[in-house]
PDB file of C-alpha atoms and ligand atoms in Angstrom:
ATOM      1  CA  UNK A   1      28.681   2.093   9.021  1.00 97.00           C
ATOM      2  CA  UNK A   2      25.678   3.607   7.577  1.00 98.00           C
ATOM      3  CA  UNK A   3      22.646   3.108   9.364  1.00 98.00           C
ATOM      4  CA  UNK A   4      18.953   2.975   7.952  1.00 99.00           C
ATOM      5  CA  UNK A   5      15.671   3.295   9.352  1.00 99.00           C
ATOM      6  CA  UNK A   6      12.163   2.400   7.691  1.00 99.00           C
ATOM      7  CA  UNK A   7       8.435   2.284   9.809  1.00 98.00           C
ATOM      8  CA  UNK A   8       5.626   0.886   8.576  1.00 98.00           C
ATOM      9  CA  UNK A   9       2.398  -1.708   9.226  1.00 98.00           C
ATOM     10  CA  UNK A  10       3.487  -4.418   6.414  1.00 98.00           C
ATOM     11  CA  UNK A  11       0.174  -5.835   6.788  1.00 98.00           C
ATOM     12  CA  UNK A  12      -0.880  -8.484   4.612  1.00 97.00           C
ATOM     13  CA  UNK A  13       3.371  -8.527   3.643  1.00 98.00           C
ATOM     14  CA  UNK A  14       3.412  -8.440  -0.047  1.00 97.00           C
ATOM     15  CA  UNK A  15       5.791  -7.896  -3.192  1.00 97.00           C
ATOM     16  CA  UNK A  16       5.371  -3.768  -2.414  1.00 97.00           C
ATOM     17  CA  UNK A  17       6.500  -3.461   1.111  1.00 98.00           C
ATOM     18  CA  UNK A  18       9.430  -6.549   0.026  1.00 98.00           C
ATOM     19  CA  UNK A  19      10.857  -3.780  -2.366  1.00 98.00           C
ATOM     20  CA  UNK A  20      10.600  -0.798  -0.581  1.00 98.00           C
ATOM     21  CA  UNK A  21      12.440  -2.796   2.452  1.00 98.00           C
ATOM     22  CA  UNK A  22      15.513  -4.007  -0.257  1.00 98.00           C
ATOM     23  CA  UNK A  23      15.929  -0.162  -1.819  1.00 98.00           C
ATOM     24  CA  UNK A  24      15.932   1.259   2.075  1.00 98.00           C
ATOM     25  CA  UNK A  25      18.396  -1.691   2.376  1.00 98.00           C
ATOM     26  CA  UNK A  26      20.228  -0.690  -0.355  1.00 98.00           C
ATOM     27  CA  UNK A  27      21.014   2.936   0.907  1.00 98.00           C
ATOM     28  CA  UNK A  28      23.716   1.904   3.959  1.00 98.00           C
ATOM     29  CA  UNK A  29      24.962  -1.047   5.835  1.00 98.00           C
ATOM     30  CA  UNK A  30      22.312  -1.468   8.756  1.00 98.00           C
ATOM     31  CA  UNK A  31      18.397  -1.867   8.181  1.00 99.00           C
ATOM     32  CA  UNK A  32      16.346  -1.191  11.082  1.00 99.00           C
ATOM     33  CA  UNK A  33      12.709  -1.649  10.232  1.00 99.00           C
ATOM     34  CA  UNK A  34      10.067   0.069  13.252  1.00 99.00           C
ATOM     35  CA  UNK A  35       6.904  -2.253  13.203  1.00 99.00           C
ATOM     36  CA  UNK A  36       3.538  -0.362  14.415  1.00 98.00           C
ATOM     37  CA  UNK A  37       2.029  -1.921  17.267  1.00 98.00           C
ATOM     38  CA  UNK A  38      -1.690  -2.610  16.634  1.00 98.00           C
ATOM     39  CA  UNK A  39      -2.383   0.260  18.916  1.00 98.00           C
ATOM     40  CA  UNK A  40      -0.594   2.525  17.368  1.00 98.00           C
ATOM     41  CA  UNK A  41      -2.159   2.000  14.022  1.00 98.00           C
ATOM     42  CA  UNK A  42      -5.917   2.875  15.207  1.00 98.00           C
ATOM     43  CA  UNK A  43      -4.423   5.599  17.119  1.00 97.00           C
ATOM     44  CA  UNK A  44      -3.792   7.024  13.638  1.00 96.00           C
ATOM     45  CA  UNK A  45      -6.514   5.802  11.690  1.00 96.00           C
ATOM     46  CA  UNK A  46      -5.465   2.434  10.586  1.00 96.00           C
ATOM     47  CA  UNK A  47      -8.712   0.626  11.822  1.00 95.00           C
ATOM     48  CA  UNK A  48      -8.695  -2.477   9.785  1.00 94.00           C
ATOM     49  CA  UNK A  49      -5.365  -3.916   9.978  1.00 97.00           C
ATOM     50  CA  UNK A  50      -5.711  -8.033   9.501  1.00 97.00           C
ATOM     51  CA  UNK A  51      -2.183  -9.129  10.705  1.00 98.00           C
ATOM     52  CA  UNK A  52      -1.587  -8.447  14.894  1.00 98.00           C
ATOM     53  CA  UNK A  53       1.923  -6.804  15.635  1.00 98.00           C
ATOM     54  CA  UNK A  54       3.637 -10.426  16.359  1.00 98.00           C
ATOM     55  CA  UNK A  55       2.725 -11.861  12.957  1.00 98.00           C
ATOM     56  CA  UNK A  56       3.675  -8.660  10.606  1.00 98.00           C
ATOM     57  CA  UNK A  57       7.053  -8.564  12.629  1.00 98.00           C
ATOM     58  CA  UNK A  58       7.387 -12.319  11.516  1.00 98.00           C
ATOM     59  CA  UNK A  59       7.075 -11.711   8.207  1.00 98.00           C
ATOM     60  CA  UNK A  60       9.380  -8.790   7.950  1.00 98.00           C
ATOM     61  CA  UNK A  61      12.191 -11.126   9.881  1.00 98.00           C
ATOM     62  CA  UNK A  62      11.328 -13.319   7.394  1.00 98.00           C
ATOM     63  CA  UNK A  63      12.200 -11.102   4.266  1.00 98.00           C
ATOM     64  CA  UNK A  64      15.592 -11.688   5.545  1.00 98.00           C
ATOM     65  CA  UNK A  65      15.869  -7.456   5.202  1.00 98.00           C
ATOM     66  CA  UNK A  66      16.083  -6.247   8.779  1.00 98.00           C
ATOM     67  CA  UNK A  67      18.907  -6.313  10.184  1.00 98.00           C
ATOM     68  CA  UNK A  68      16.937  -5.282  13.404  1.00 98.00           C
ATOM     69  CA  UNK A  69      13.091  -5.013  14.291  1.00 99.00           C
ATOM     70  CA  UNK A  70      11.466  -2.287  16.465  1.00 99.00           C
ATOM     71  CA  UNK A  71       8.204  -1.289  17.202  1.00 98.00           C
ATOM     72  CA  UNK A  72       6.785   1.496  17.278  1.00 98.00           C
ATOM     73  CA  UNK A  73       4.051   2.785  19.301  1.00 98.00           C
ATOM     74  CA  UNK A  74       3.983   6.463  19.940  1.00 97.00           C
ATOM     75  CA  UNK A  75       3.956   9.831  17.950  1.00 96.00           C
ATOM     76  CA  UNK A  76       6.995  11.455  17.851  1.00 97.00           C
ATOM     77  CA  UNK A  77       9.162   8.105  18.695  1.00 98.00           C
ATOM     78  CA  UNK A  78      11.264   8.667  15.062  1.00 98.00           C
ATOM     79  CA  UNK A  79      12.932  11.322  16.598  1.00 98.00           C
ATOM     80  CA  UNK A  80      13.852   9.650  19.617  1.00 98.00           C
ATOM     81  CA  UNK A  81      14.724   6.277  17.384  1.00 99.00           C
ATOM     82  CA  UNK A  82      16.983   8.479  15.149  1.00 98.00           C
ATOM     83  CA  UNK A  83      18.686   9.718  18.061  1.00 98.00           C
ATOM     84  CA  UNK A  84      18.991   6.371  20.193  1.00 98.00           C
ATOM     85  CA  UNK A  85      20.209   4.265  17.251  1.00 98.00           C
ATOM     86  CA  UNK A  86      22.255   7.223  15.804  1.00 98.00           C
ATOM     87  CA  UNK A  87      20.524   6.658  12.461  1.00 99.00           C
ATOM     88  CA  UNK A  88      22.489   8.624   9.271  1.00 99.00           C
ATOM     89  CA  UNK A  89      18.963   7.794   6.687  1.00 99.00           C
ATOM     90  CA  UNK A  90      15.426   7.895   7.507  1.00 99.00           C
ATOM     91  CA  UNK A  91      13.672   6.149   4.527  1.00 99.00           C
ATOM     92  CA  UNK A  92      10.107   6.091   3.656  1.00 98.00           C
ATOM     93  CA  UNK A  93       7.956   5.357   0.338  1.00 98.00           C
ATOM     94  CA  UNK A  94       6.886   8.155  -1.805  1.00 97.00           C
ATOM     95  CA  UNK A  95       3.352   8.336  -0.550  1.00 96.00           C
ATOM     96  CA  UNK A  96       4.958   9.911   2.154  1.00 98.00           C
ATOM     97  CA  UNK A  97       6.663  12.268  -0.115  1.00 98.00           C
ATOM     98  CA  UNK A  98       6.986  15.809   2.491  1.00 98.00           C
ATOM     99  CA  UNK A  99       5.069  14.588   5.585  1.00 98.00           C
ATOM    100  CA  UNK A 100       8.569  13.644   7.171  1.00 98.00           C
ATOM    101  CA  UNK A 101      10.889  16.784   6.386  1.00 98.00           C
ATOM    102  CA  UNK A 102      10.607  17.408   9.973  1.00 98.00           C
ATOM    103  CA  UNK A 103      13.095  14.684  10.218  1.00 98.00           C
ATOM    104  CA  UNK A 104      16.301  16.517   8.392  1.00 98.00           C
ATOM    105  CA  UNK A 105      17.066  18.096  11.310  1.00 98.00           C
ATOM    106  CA  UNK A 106      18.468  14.945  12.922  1.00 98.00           C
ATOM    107  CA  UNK A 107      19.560  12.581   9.701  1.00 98.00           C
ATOM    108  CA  UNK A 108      18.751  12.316   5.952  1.00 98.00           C
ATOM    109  CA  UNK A 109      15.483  11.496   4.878  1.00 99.00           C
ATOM    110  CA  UNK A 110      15.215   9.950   1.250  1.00 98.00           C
ATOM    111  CA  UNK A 111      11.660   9.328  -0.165  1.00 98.00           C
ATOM    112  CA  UNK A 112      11.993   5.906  -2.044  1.00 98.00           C
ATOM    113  CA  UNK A 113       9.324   5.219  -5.103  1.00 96.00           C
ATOM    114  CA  UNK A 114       6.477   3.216  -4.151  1.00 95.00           C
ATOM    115  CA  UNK A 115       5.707   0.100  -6.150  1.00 96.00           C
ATOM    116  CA  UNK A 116       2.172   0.587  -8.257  1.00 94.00           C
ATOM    117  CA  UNK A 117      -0.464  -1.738  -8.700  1.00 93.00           C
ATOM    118  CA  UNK A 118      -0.282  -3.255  -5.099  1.00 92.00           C
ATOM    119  CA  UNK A 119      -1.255  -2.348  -1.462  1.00 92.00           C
ATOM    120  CA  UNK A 120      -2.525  -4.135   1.676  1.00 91.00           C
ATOM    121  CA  UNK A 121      -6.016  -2.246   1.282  1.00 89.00           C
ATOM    122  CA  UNK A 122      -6.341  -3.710  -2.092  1.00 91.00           C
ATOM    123  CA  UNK A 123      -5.034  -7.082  -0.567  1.00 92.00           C
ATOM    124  CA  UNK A 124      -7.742  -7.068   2.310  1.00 90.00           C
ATOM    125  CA  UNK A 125     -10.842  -6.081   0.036  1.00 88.00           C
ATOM    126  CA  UNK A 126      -9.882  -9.019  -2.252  1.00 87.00           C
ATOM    127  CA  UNK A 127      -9.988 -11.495   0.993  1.00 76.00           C
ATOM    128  CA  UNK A 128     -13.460  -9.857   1.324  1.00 71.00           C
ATOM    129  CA  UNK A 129     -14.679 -10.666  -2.068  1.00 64.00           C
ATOM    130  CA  UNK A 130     -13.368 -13.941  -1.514  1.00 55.00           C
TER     131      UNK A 130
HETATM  132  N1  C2G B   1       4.969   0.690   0.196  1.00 55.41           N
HETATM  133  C1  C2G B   1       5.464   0.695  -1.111  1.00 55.41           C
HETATM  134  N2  C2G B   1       4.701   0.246  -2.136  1.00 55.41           N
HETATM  135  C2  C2G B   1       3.444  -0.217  -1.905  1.00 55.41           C
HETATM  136  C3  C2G B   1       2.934  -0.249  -0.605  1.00 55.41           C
HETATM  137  C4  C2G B   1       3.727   0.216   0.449  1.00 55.41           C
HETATM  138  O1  C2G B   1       6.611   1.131  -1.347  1.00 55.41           O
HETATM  139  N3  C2G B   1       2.717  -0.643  -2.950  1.00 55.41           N
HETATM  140  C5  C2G B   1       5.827   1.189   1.303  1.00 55.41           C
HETATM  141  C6  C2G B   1       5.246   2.412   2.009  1.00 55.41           C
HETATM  142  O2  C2G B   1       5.529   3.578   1.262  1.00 55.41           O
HETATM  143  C7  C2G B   1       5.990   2.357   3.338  1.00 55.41           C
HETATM  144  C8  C2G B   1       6.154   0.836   3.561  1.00 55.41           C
HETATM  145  O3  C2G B   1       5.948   0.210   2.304  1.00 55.41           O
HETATM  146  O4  C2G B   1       7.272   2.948   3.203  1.00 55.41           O
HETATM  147  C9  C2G B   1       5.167   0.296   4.593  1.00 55.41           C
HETATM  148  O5  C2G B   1       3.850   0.630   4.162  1.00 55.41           O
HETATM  149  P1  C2G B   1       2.611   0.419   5.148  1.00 55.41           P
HETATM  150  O6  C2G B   1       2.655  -0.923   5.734  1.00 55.41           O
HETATM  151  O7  C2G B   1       1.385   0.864   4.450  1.00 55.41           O
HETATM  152  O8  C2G B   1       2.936   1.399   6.366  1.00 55.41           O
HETATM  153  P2  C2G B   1       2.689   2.965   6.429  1.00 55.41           P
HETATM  154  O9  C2G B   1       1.299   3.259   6.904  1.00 55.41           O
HETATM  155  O10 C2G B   1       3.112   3.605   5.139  1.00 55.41           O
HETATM  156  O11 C2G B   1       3.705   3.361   7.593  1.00 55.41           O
HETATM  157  O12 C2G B   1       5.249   5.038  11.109  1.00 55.41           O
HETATM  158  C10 C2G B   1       4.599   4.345  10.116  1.00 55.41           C
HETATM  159  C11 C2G B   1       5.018   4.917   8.842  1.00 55.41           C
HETATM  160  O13 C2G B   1       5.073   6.298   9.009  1.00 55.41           O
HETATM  161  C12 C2G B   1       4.122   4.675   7.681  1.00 55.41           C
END
């Protein structure tokens, strides 16, 4: 069984974050998808993140994609994830393209394209507007 693994905030869960989830799907058998916890995120800059951890991991469950939900909520934890589930792919969106090569070491790590024209930032400044 090939095993997957995909982080991310999926704030605001929209059409973007549903396709990147169905192409890391796509890759093996097993999708596990690592949820930030809202601690996490301003830890590493994320200060405006609308959704708290409980809701996005609600609406990832609800994509139907995961075949398991984690969170995640320390540097380094991939590693440790990678070893503990004995991942075989690390997948990520191409905005990521490099920053995780670190990662090879202990599975493969595929850089998936990003979809254009949507993002939660754009998504949360249009709820300003509003
Ligand atoms: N994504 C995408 N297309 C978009 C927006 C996002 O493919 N238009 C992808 C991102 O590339 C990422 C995933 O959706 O793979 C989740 O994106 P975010 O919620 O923005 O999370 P991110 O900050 O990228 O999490 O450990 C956390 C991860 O390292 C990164």
């Amino acid at each position: 069984m090939v095993k997957v693994i995909t982080y991310g905030t999926y704030d605001l869960l929209h059409q973007g974050h549903i396709n990147l989830l169905r192409r890391a799907k796509a890759l093996g058998d097993y999708l596990i998808v690592g949820v930030t916890t809202d601690n996490f995120d301003l830890e590493r800059g994320k200060l405006n993140v609308r959704n708290n951890v409980m809701e996005r991991i609600e609406n990832v469950r609800k994509t139907g994609l995961a075949d398991e939900i984690i969170i995640e909520e320390y540097l380094g934890q991939k590693i440790d994830d990678i070893q503990r589930y004995d991942v075989d792919i690390f997948a990520i969106g191409s905005d990521w393209e490099g920053h995780f090569d670190y990662l090879k070491e202990y599975c493969e790590v595929v850089y998936l394209e990003r979809t254009e024209g949507i993002s939660s930032t754009q998504l949360r400044n249009e709820d300003t507007v509003r």
